[in-house]
Amino acid sequence: MLSGPASAVSHTDARAAEARARSHRRRAREVHSVGGMSKYLEEKPALLGFHMPAEWEPHQQCWMGWPERLDNWREGAFPAQSTFVKVATEISKFEPVTMCVSSAQYMKAYDWLHVNGNIRVVEMSMNDAWFRDIGPTFVRCDRKPSLGDQECEVAGIDWKFNCWGGPEDGCYSDWSLDVLVAKKVNGTFLILELDRLPRFSHRMVLEGGSIHVDGEGTCITTEECLLNTNRNPDMTKEEIEQELMMYLGVSKIIWLPRGLYGEMSREDGGDGGTGAPVGGRRKKREGGKSRSDDDTNGHVDNMCCFVKPGMVLLAWTDDELDPQYERSVEAFSVLSNTTDAKDRKIEIIKLHVPGPLYITKEEADGLVTLDESAKPRLAGTRLAASYVNFYIANGGVIAPAFGDEKWDQQAYHVLTSAFPNHEVVMIQGAREICLGGGNIHCITQQQPATP
């Protein structure tokens, strides 16, 4: 039996906890509508019981955007659109898909996709089609917090988006439509399904491709991206960690030094094909720890991802002359010498990268210059190609194939072994997505199912 003083302390703690809970509920109710579409929450998600589920947990649907930028997608975007249709079609065999399309392209996309009863086409304007980065990060609450007049289980985080680097380093000069996508997704959910999906807004610049979680308290990211001065120069590493914990509901952040290697120029001397650089020689190694040369400054979703709690896939190469080798080795070292949020050692599965692959002259010539400040796609540029950049659907794994028979086949076997309860589908022609600067995980965003 408790003594008097201890009992008093217990009652005091209980009253304090209840007061904090009332404060959280009160602030959660202090919301306003954004364009009359979505409910905005002022409290931090973790304090209301929200967390970001692992990607292999059940989904309600998958969100995608439609590619149409002529300066990023070659030949009038037709090859990319064809590949996006393949991706959407395969995902729709496992879960519903919502494809967001501009008014100018709506009928074209509708004609291609409406025959599939599990794909919904909605009108939404974007500057480009990278839904992982411009769409909301969905979080779920398993204990149904009190949010005024409704019980909410799923909400979206609306991060600040600056086009992967802002005015100096971003991929194009105008991203004014992209910054509205996360808000519109919540609004679309309201309009079409007569429900409200609340929105947490955040001032921190962050793209969905820069984080991976295991659903049990662990997040993996890269220093190269989140600590880059073109993202959040006024925030320290510790401050960024705290925000990730408060918004994703995690307790452990694993920082990999860098993401996947990929060039922005032709200094590596590519012949523009899928293999040998000019003169049959390659630079030995990238050297140093400069920022990533891919569009994203080293997004983790092209480098490493969770298979399940305590197990990851890591982009790998055995070629010590490849600049990717140093990056993979240093990531392997970090992962081998840390534990996750549950204090488990991490099992690492190596997933060899293809190629190396390069943009061909024909591919580069198929682009139209629309924005002089947009990142150019030059012949001979090495592509940031990785099999880690896949999407986990309800019972399926949708992964890229690059036309590199040896490594495509090996990737299929590695993924099949890693996901024994999922059907692995390799998307032939995924190179078209890679030419635009990303891959399958980059163009998709899962919305978790309610508990």
Tab-separated table of C-alpha atoms in Angstrom:
chain	number	residue	atom	x	y	z
A	1	MET	CA	0.000	0.000	0.000
A	2	LEU	CA	1.242	3.500	-0.822
A	3	SER	CA	2.207	5.781	2.024
A	4	GLY	CA	0.599	9.187	2.349
A	5	PRO	CA	3.367	11.347	0.774
A	6	ALA	CA	3.901	8.976	-2.145
A	7	SER	CA	0.190	8.866	-2.796
A	8	ALA	CA	0.054	12.660	-2.799
A	9	VAL	CA	2.850	12.833	-5.350
A	10	SER	CA	1.044	10.270	-7.474
A	11	HIS	CA	-2.170	12.311	-7.429
A	12	THR	CA	-0.219	15.476	-8.252
A	13	ASP	CA	1.450	13.790	-11.213
A	14	ALA	CA	-1.900	12.498	-12.404
A	15	ARG	CA	-3.459	15.958	-12.208
A	16	ALA	CA	-0.487	17.454	-14.062
A	17	ALA	CA	-0.699	14.800	-16.762
A	18	GLU	CA	-4.417	15.395	-17.176
A	19	ALA	CA	-3.813	19.156	-17.385
A	20	ARG	CA	-1.239	18.596	-20.119
A	21	ALA	CA	-3.649	16.331	-21.969
A	22	ARG	CA	-6.414	18.957	-21.740
A	23	SER	CA	-3.977	21.566	-23.051
A	24	HIS	CA	-3.055	19.346	-25.987
A	25	ARG	CA	-6.703	18.674	-26.786
A	26	ARG	CA	-7.557	22.361	-26.504
A	27	ARG	CA	-4.752	23.367	-28.865
A	28	ALA	CA	-5.727	20.586	-31.238
A	29	ARG	CA	-9.225	22.040	-31.389
A	30	GLU	CA	-7.844	25.491	-32.207
A	31	VAL	CA	-7.805	24.828	-35.920
A	32	HIS	CA	-8.719	26.735	-39.048
A	33	SER	CA	-9.550	25.586	-42.537
A	34	VAL	CA	-7.115	26.079	-45.413
A	35	GLY	CA	-9.075	27.166	-48.459
A	36	GLY	CA	-12.069	25.534	-46.808
A	37	MET	CA	-10.485	22.172	-47.465
A	38	SER	CA	-8.343	20.759	-44.680
A	39	LYS	CA	-8.132	21.044	-40.935
A	40	TYR	CA	-4.899	22.529	-39.578
A	41	LEU	CA	-3.513	21.246	-36.264
A	42	GLU	CA	-1.249	23.425	-34.149
A	43	GLU	CA	0.097	20.772	-31.781
A	44	LYS	CA	3.039	18.542	-32.679
A	45	PRO	CA	1.939	15.101	-33.918
A	46	ALA	CA	3.830	12.984	-31.376
A	47	LEU	CA	2.188	14.831	-28.492
A	48	LEU	CA	-1.204	13.818	-29.874
A	49	GLY	CA	-0.172	10.197	-30.287
A	50	PHE	CA	0.665	10.275	-34.016
A	51	HIS	CA	3.596	8.480	-35.632
A	52	MET	CA	4.693	7.670	-39.158
A	53	PRO	CA	3.933	3.997	-39.886
A	54	ALA	CA	6.408	1.784	-41.699
A	55	GLU	CA	5.808	1.515	-45.427
A	56	TRP	CA	4.967	-2.190	-45.212
A	57	GLU	CA	2.029	-1.535	-42.892
A	58	PRO	CA	-1.442	-1.562	-44.535
A	59	HIS	CA	-2.258	1.274	-46.933
A	60	GLN	CA	-5.550	2.881	-47.805
A	61	GLN	CA	-4.175	4.057	-51.139
A	62	CYS	CA	-1.143	5.294	-53.066
A	63	TRP	CA	-0.816	8.871	-54.374
A	64	MET	CA	1.019	9.732	-57.597
A	65	GLY	CA	1.492	12.754	-59.867
A	66	TRP	CA	1.548	12.954	-63.668
A	67	PRO	CA	4.816	13.921	-65.457
A	68	GLU	CA	4.608	16.610	-68.125
A	69	ARG	CA	7.538	19.061	-67.820
A	70	LEU	CA	9.103	19.112	-71.293
A	71	ASP	CA	12.460	20.239	-69.881
A	72	ASN	CA	12.650	17.237	-67.555
A	73	TRP	CA	10.803	14.469	-69.405
A	74	ARG	CA	11.966	13.734	-72.937
A	75	GLU	CA	9.948	13.414	-76.132
A	76	GLY	CA	6.983	15.394	-74.854
A	77	ALA	CA	7.002	13.309	-71.644
A	78	PHE	CA	5.410	10.383	-73.503
A	79	PRO	CA	8.020	7.741	-72.467
A	80	ALA	CA	7.812	8.847	-68.830
A	81	GLN	CA	4.012	8.924	-68.875
A	82	SER	CA	3.953	5.416	-70.279
A	83	THR	CA	6.215	4.260	-67.442
A	84	PHE	CA	4.146	6.053	-64.798
A	85	VAL	CA	1.091	4.220	-66.159
A	86	LYS	CA	2.956	0.921	-65.739
A	87	VAL	CA	3.826	1.788	-62.155
A	88	ALA	CA	0.282	2.897	-61.301
A	89	THR	CA	-1.214	-0.179	-62.959
A	90	GLU	CA	1.016	-2.593	-61.054
A	91	ILE	CA	0.426	-0.856	-57.725
A	92	SER	CA	-3.338	-0.872	-58.382
A	93	LYS	CA	-3.259	-4.671	-58.383
A	94	PHE	CA	-2.457	-4.444	-54.671
A	95	GLU	CA	-4.133	-1.207	-53.512
A	96	PRO	CA	-6.071	1.801	-54.862
A	97	VAL	CA	-4.111	4.540	-56.643
A	98	THR	CA	-4.968	8.236	-56.983
A	99	MET	CA	-3.227	9.935	-59.932
A	100	CYS	CA	-3.090	13.743	-59.720
A	101	VAL	CA	-3.025	15.467	-63.118
A	102	SER	CA	-3.109	19.048	-64.393
A	103	SER	CA	-6.190	20.265	-66.256
A	104	ALA	CA	-4.191	20.375	-69.502
A	105	GLN	CA	-3.267	16.683	-69.259
A	106	TYR	CA	-6.352	15.403	-67.466
A	107	MET	CA	-8.143	13.784	-70.404
A	108	LYS	CA	-4.958	12.142	-71.664
A	109	ALA	CA	-4.249	10.586	-68.278
A	110	TYR	CA	-7.911	9.693	-67.806
A	111	ASP	CA	-8.038	7.896	-71.151
A	112	TRP	CA	-4.959	5.853	-70.222
A	113	LEU	CA	-5.983	5.037	-66.674
A	114	HIS	CA	-9.766	5.096	-66.238
A	115	VAL	CA	-10.219	1.570	-67.592
A	116	ASN	CA	-8.598	0.352	-64.393
A	117	GLY	CA	-11.266	0.444	-61.725
A	118	ASN	CA	-8.713	0.731	-58.934
A	119	ILE	CA	-7.126	3.973	-60.233
A	120	ARG	CA	-8.742	7.334	-59.571
A	121	VAL	CA	-7.712	10.365	-61.677
A	122	VAL	CA	-8.115	13.785	-60.030
A	123	GLU	CA	-7.245	17.264	-61.248
A	124	MET	CA	-4.357	18.921	-59.419
A	125	SER	CA	-1.673	21.316	-60.672
A	126	MET	CA	1.990	20.670	-59.849
A	127	ASN	CA	5.340	21.926	-61.119
A	128	ASP	CA	6.578	18.346	-61.441
A	129	ALA	CA	5.553	14.840	-60.498
A	130	TRP	CA	7.688	13.926	-57.462
A	131	PHE	CA	4.846	13.094	-55.093
A	132	ARG	CA	7.078	11.602	-52.413
A	133	ASP	CA	8.681	14.992	-51.879
A	134	ILE	CA	5.869	17.458	-52.541
A	135	GLY	CA	2.981	15.483	-51.087
A	136	PRO	CA	2.239	15.145	-47.372
A	137	THR	CA	3.985	12.708	-45.076
A	138	PHE	CA	1.142	10.707	-43.571
A	139	VAL	CA	1.063	9.927	-39.865
A	140	ARG	CA	-1.337	7.754	-37.921
A	141	CYS	CA	-2.696	7.750	-34.386
A	142	ASP	CA	-3.684	4.372	-33.016
A	143	ARG	CA	-5.380	5.752	-29.905
A	144	LYS	CA	-7.826	8.162	-31.592
A	145	PRO	CA	-7.004	11.561	-30.102
A	146	SER	CA	-9.787	14.042	-29.419
A	147	LEU	CA	-9.762	16.628	-32.205
A	148	GLY	CA	-12.802	18.706	-31.498
A	149	ASP	CA	-15.916	17.302	-33.145
A	150	GLN	CA	-14.233	14.356	-34.846
A	151	GLU	CA	-12.111	11.351	-34.135
A	152	CYS	CA	-9.017	11.416	-36.342
A	153	GLU	CA	-6.721	8.499	-37.040
A	154	VAL	CA	-4.690	9.687	-40.073
A	155	ALA	CA	-3.254	13.129	-40.767
A	156	GLY	CA	-0.747	14.672	-43.174
A	157	ILE	CA	2.416	16.668	-42.446
A	158	ASP	CA	2.865	19.624	-44.773
A	159	TRP	CA	6.637	20.232	-44.755
A	160	LYS	CA	8.165	23.304	-46.335
A	161	PHE	CA	9.368	22.555	-49.881
A	162	ASN	CA	12.142	24.509	-51.650
A	163	CYS	CA	12.681	22.442	-54.813
A	164	TRP	CA	15.641	20.507	-53.384
A	165	GLY	CA	17.827	23.488	-52.661
A	166	GLY	CA	16.093	26.834	-53.003
A	167	PRO	CA	16.839	29.629	-55.511
A	168	GLU	CA	20.538	28.783	-55.770
A	169	ASP	CA	20.517	24.968	-55.840
A	170	GLY	CA	16.936	23.998	-56.685
A	171	CYS	CA	16.007	22.002	-59.774
A	172	TYR	CA	13.771	24.719	-61.277
A	173	SER	CA	12.950	28.343	-60.524
A	174	ASP	CA	9.198	28.173	-59.874
A	175	TRP	CA	7.807	25.642	-57.408
A	176	SER	CA	4.776	27.656	-56.357
A	177	LEU	CA	2.363	24.869	-57.335
A	178	ASP	CA	4.381	22.153	-55.614
A	179	VAL	CA	4.144	23.866	-52.232
A	180	LEU	CA	0.341	23.596	-52.358
A	181	VAL	CA	0.148	19.871	-53.086
A	182	ALA	CA	0.180	18.646	-49.478
A	183	LYS	CA	-2.705	20.995	-48.648
A	184	LYS	CA	-4.608	19.949	-51.771
A	185	VAL	CA	-4.233	16.249	-51.006
A	186	ASN	CA	-5.986	16.785	-47.703
A	187	GLY	CA	-8.614	18.851	-49.505
A	188	THR	CA	-9.106	16.219	-52.200
A	189	PHE	CA	-9.668	13.654	-49.479
A	190	LEU	CA	-12.375	15.913	-48.044
A	191	ILE	CA	-14.101	16.682	-51.345
A	192	LEU	CA	-14.142	13.170	-52.741
A	193	GLU	CA	-14.648	11.070	-49.646
A	194	LEU	CA	-16.662	13.408	-47.435
A	195	ASP	CA	-14.103	13.257	-44.658
A	196	ARG	CA	-11.505	15.619	-43.282
A	197	LEU	CA	-7.830	14.711	-43.174
A	198	PRO	CA	-6.152	17.074	-40.715
A	199	ARG	CA	-2.887	18.771	-41.596
A	200	PHE	CA	0.190	19.471	-39.504
A	201	SER	CA	2.229	22.305	-41.002
A	202	HIS	CA	5.974	22.705	-40.457
A	203	ARG	CA	8.459	25.457	-41.243
A	204	MET	CA	11.311	22.987	-41.699
A	205	VAL	CA	12.365	22.162	-45.261
A	206	LEU	CA	12.062	18.417	-45.749
A	207	GLU	CA	11.196	16.042	-48.587
A	208	GLY	CA	9.594	12.654	-48.062
A	209	GLY	CA	12.453	10.911	-49.844
A	210	SER	CA	14.914	12.092	-47.208
A	211	ILE	CA	13.481	9.876	-44.449
A	212	HIS	CA	12.703	6.207	-43.866
A	213	VAL	CA	11.126	4.779	-40.699
A	214	ASP	CA	10.673	1.285	-39.293
A	215	GLY	CA	7.375	2.013	-37.517
A	216	GLU	CA	8.960	1.141	-34.167
A	217	GLY	CA	10.739	4.381	-33.345
A	218	THR	CA	13.689	4.461	-35.750
A	219	CYS	CA	14.309	6.898	-38.600
A	220	ILE	CA	17.155	6.772	-41.133
A	221	THR	CA	18.286	9.880	-42.995
A	222	THR	CA	21.475	11.428	-44.416
A	223	GLU	CA	23.609	14.275	-43.139
A	224	GLU	CA	24.274	15.259	-46.725
A	225	CYS	CA	20.655	16.218	-47.287
A	226	LEU	CA	19.160	17.332	-43.981
A	227	LEU	CA	22.294	19.167	-42.821
A	228	ASN	CA	22.852	20.784	-46.198
A	229	THR	CA	22.996	24.581	-46.015
A	230	ASN	CA	20.438	24.758	-48.829
A	231	ARG	CA	17.770	23.171	-46.622
A	232	ASN	CA	17.675	24.465	-43.030
A	233	PRO	CA	20.800	26.586	-42.476
A	234	ASP	CA	19.464	28.094	-39.241
A	235	MET	CA	18.844	24.733	-37.561
A	236	THR	CA	21.404	22.585	-35.770
A	237	LYS	CA	21.578	18.821	-36.131
A	238	GLU	CA	20.111	18.467	-32.648
A	239	GLU	CA	17.202	20.773	-33.501
A	240	ILE	CA	16.452	18.821	-36.681
A	241	GLU	CA	16.529	15.570	-34.708
A	242	GLN	CA	14.071	16.969	-32.193
A	243	GLU	CA	11.641	18.024	-34.922
A	244	LEU	CA	11.835	14.612	-36.591
A	245	MET	CA	11.050	12.983	-33.265
A	246	MET	CA	8.131	15.297	-32.560
A	247	TYR	CA	6.603	15.015	-36.042
A	248	LEU	CA	7.361	11.411	-37.018
A	249	GLY	CA	6.910	9.949	-33.546
A	250	VAL	CA	10.386	8.367	-33.513
A	251	SER	CA	12.983	8.189	-30.745
A	252	LYS	CA	16.175	7.266	-32.637
A	253	ILE	CA	17.701	8.922	-35.715
A	254	ILE	CA	20.388	7.051	-37.648
A	255	TRP	CA	22.467	9.477	-39.706
A	256	LEU	CA	24.172	8.088	-42.792
A	257	PRO	CA	26.897	10.439	-44.052
A	258	ARG	CA	25.876	10.531	-47.719
A	259	GLY	CA	23.355	9.282	-50.227
A	260	LEU	CA	23.826	7.714	-53.655
A	261	TYR	CA	26.422	9.023	-56.082
A	262	GLY	CA	25.318	10.608	-59.346
A	263	GLU	CA	26.838	13.308	-61.481
A	264	MET	CA	25.634	16.774	-62.381
A	265	SER	CA	28.243	17.260	-65.107
A	266	ARG	CA	30.202	15.296	-67.677
A	267	GLU	CA	33.499	15.520	-65.814
A	268	ASP	CA	33.476	11.755	-65.347
A	269	GLY	CA	33.773	11.377	-69.104
A	270	GLY	CA	30.777	9.263	-70.076
A	271	ASP	CA	30.201	8.261	-73.697
A	272	GLY	CA	26.480	8.788	-73.141
A	273	GLY	CA	25.671	5.097	-73.208
A	274	THR	CA	24.921	2.631	-70.468
A	275	GLY	CA	28.502	1.736	-69.611
A	276	ALA	CA	32.025	2.586	-70.631
A	277	PRO	CA	33.160	6.204	-70.259
A	278	VAL	CA	35.267	7.881	-72.941
A	279	GLY	CA	38.720	6.360	-73.285
A	280	GLY	CA	37.708	3.300	-71.277
A	281	ARG	CA	38.822	4.929	-68.021
A	282	ARG	CA	36.989	6.115	-64.949
A	283	LYS	CA	38.060	8.386	-62.160
A	284	LYS	CA	39.145	6.222	-59.263
A	285	ARG	CA	37.071	7.781	-56.575
A	286	GLU	CA	34.960	10.782	-55.684
A	287	GLY	CA	37.079	11.653	-52.660
A	288	GLY	CA	36.167	13.883	-49.737
A	289	LYS	CA	32.676	14.325	-48.381
A	290	SER	CA	31.241	16.885	-50.754
A	291	ARG	CA	27.500	17.187	-51.170
A	292	SER	CA	25.724	14.645	-53.307
A	293	ASP	CA	25.723	15.117	-57.051
A	294	ASP	CA	22.188	13.835	-57.523
A	295	ASP	CA	19.206	16.206	-57.690
A	296	THR	CA	18.233	15.663	-54.063
A	297	ASN	CA	21.571	16.121	-52.286
A	298	GLY	CA	21.592	12.542	-51.108
A	299	HIS	CA	18.064	11.360	-50.319
A	300	VAL	CA	18.139	8.226	-48.220
A	301	ASP	CA	15.411	6.514	-50.283
A	302	ASN	CA	17.903	5.979	-53.095
A	303	MET	CA	20.550	4.634	-50.715
A	304	CYS	CA	19.037	2.644	-47.865
A	305	CYS	CA	15.632	1.485	-46.634
A	306	PHE	CA	14.087	-0.731	-43.996
A	307	VAL	CA	12.881	-4.209	-44.904
A	308	LYS	CA	11.512	-4.747	-41.418
A	309	PRO	CA	12.530	-3.538	-37.969
A	310	GLY	CA	16.189	-4.368	-37.490
A	311	MET	CA	16.897	-5.057	-41.179
A	312	VAL	CA	17.850	-2.723	-44.044
A	313	LEU	CA	18.711	-2.866	-47.721
A	314	LEU	CA	21.796	-0.844	-48.675
A	315	ALA	CA	22.797	0.274	-52.179
A	316	TRP	CA	26.144	-1.360	-52.841
A	317	THR	CA	28.935	-1.843	-55.355
A	318	ASP	CA	31.928	-4.166	-55.214
A	319	ASP	CA	33.852	-1.945	-57.638
A	320	GLU	CA	36.429	-0.031	-55.602
A	321	LEU	CA	36.994	2.314	-58.562
A	322	ASP	CA	33.373	3.425	-58.512
A	323	PRO	CA	32.737	6.662	-56.537
A	324	GLN	CA	29.717	4.881	-55.051
A	325	TYR	CA	31.980	2.384	-53.288
A	326	GLU	CA	33.223	4.875	-50.697
A	327	ARG	CA	29.692	6.021	-49.956
A	328	SER	CA	28.391	2.480	-49.513
A	329	VAL	CA	31.302	1.454	-47.288
A	330	GLU	CA	30.889	4.420	-44.956
A	331	ALA	CA	27.131	3.785	-44.695
A	332	PHE	CA	27.797	0.110	-43.968
A	333	SER	CA	30.165	1.136	-41.183
A	334	VAL	CA	27.597	3.441	-39.572
A	335	LEU	CA	24.839	0.833	-39.754
A	336	SER	CA	27.111	-1.909	-38.407
A	337	ASN	CA	28.039	0.136	-35.369
A	338	THR	CA	24.647	1.346	-34.234
A	339	THR	CA	21.389	-0.047	-32.923
A	340	ASP	CA	17.789	0.891	-33.605
A	341	ALA	CA	15.257	2.406	-31.196
A	342	LYS	CA	14.639	-1.033	-29.666
A	343	ASP	CA	18.405	-1.546	-29.166
A	344	ARG	CA	18.578	-4.194	-31.899
A	345	LYS	CA	21.679	-4.632	-34.032
A	346	ILE	CA	20.894	-3.905	-37.661
A	347	GLU	CA	21.119	-6.639	-40.273
A	348	ILE	CA	22.363	-5.242	-43.595
A	349	ILE	CA	21.466	-6.712	-46.991
A	350	LYS	CA	23.593	-5.410	-49.851
A	351	LEU	CA	21.714	-4.530	-53.041
A	352	HIS	CA	24.098	-3.901	-55.918
A	353	VAL	CA	23.537	-0.815	-58.060
A	354	PRO	CA	23.172	-1.173	-61.856
A	355	GLY	CA	25.524	0.105	-64.487
A	356	PRO	CA	26.950	2.653	-64.101
A	357	LEU	CA	24.356	4.206	-66.406
A	358	TYR	CA	24.655	7.473	-68.345
A	359	ILE	CA	22.278	9.807	-70.174
A	360	THR	CA	22.590	9.267	-73.923
A	361	LYS	CA	22.754	12.044	-76.498
A	362	GLU	CA	19.417	10.925	-77.915
A	363	GLU	CA	17.810	11.168	-74.482
A	364	ALA	CA	19.282	14.614	-73.799
A	365	ASP	CA	18.254	15.897	-77.233
A	366	GLY	CA	14.652	14.912	-76.515
A	367	LEU	CA	14.255	17.698	-73.938
A	368	VAL	CA	12.922	21.218	-74.515
A	369	THR	CA	14.347	24.214	-72.643
A	370	LEU	CA	11.522	25.949	-70.765
A	371	ASP	CA	13.285	27.312	-67.698
A	372	GLU	CA	16.818	28.625	-68.233
A	373	SER	CA	17.587	28.161	-64.545
A	374	ALA	CA	16.326	24.559	-64.413
A	375	LYS	CA	18.870	21.815	-63.898
A	376	PRO	CA	20.066	20.591	-67.309
A	377	ARG	CA	20.010	16.937	-68.342
A	378	LEU	CA	23.266	16.556	-70.267
A	379	ALA	CA	24.489	13.653	-72.375
A	380	GLY	CA	27.155	11.681	-70.530
A	381	THR	CA	25.789	12.491	-67.078
A	382	ARG	CA	25.823	9.506	-64.747
A	383	LEU	CA	22.370	8.591	-63.494
A	384	ALA	CA	21.708	8.106	-59.773
A	385	ALA	CA	20.260	4.639	-60.403
A	386	SER	CA	19.456	2.309	-57.517
A	387	TYR	CA	17.203	-0.687	-56.904
A	388	VAL	CA	16.585	0.532	-53.340
A	389	ASN	CA	14.177	3.108	-54.775
A	390	PHE	CA	11.092	0.854	-54.770
A	391	TYR	CA	7.543	1.038	-53.401
A	392	ILE	CA	6.064	-1.409	-50.902
A	393	ALA	CA	2.351	-1.942	-51.585
A	394	ASN	CA	-0.205	-4.121	-49.783
A	395	GLY	CA	1.384	-7.463	-50.591
A	396	GLY	CA	3.616	-6.224	-53.405
A	397	VAL	CA	7.019	-4.653	-54.012
A	398	ILE	CA	7.172	-2.490	-57.142
A	399	ALA	CA	10.826	-2.062	-58.100
A	400	PRO	CA	12.767	-0.518	-61.002
A	401	ALA	CA	14.484	-2.478	-63.762
A	402	PHE	CA	17.081	-0.604	-65.812
A	403	GLY	CA	17.771	-2.946	-68.711
A	404	ASP	CA	20.979	-4.146	-67.049
A	405	GLU	CA	20.212	-7.847	-67.223
A	406	LYS	CA	22.773	-9.043	-64.667
A	407	TRP	CA	21.914	-6.593	-61.912
A	408	ASP	CA	18.183	-6.464	-62.705
A	409	GLN	CA	18.010	-10.220	-62.177
A	410	GLN	CA	20.078	-10.121	-59.008
A	411	ALA	CA	17.914	-7.306	-57.617
A	412	TYR	CA	14.810	-9.398	-58.234
A	413	HIS	CA	16.273	-12.328	-56.294
A	414	VAL	CA	17.474	-10.130	-53.402
A	415	LEU	CA	14.086	-8.422	-53.094
A	416	THR	CA	12.201	-11.717	-53.324
A	417	SER	CA	14.322	-13.097	-50.496
A	418	ALA	CA	13.964	-9.927	-48.399
A	419	PHE	CA	10.173	-9.816	-48.845
A	420	PRO	CA	9.044	-13.478	-48.848
A	421	ASN	CA	5.398	-12.524	-48.269
A	422	HIS	CA	5.257	-9.980	-51.101
A	423	GLU	CA	5.071	-10.346	-54.853
A	424	VAL	CA	8.040	-8.540	-56.415
A	425	VAL	CA	7.251	-6.751	-59.686
A	426	MET	CA	10.119	-5.245	-61.689
A	427	ILE	CA	9.085	-2.288	-63.867
A	428	GLN	CA	10.805	-2.514	-67.237
A	429	GLY	CA	11.645	0.936	-68.561
A	430	ALA	CA	12.117	2.535	-65.122
A	431	ARG	CA	15.163	4.232	-66.634
A	432	GLU	CA	12.703	6.851	-67.945
A	433	ILE	CA	11.932	7.889	-64.356
A	434	CYS	CA	15.623	7.913	-63.490
A	435	LEU	CA	16.298	10.261	-66.427
A	436	GLY	CA	14.047	12.785	-64.699
A	437	GLY	CA	15.972	12.592	-61.430
A	438	GLY	CA	14.428	9.860	-59.264
A	439	ASN	CA	12.594	6.563	-59.363
A	440	ILE	CA	9.556	4.610	-58.198
A	441	HIS	CA	9.706	5.507	-54.507
A	442	CYS	CA	10.145	9.168	-55.477
A	443	ILE	CA	6.931	9.296	-57.527
A	444	THR	CA	4.690	7.537	-55.004
A	445	GLN	CA	3.354	8.319	-51.530
A	446	GLN	CA	1.488	5.811	-49.385
A	447	GLN	CA	-1.499	6.803	-47.282
A	448	PRO	CA	-1.770	4.443	-44.312
A	449	ALA	CA	-4.980	2.646	-43.564
A	450	THR	CA	-6.807	3.502	-40.371
A	451	PRO	CA	-6.168	1.113	-37.472
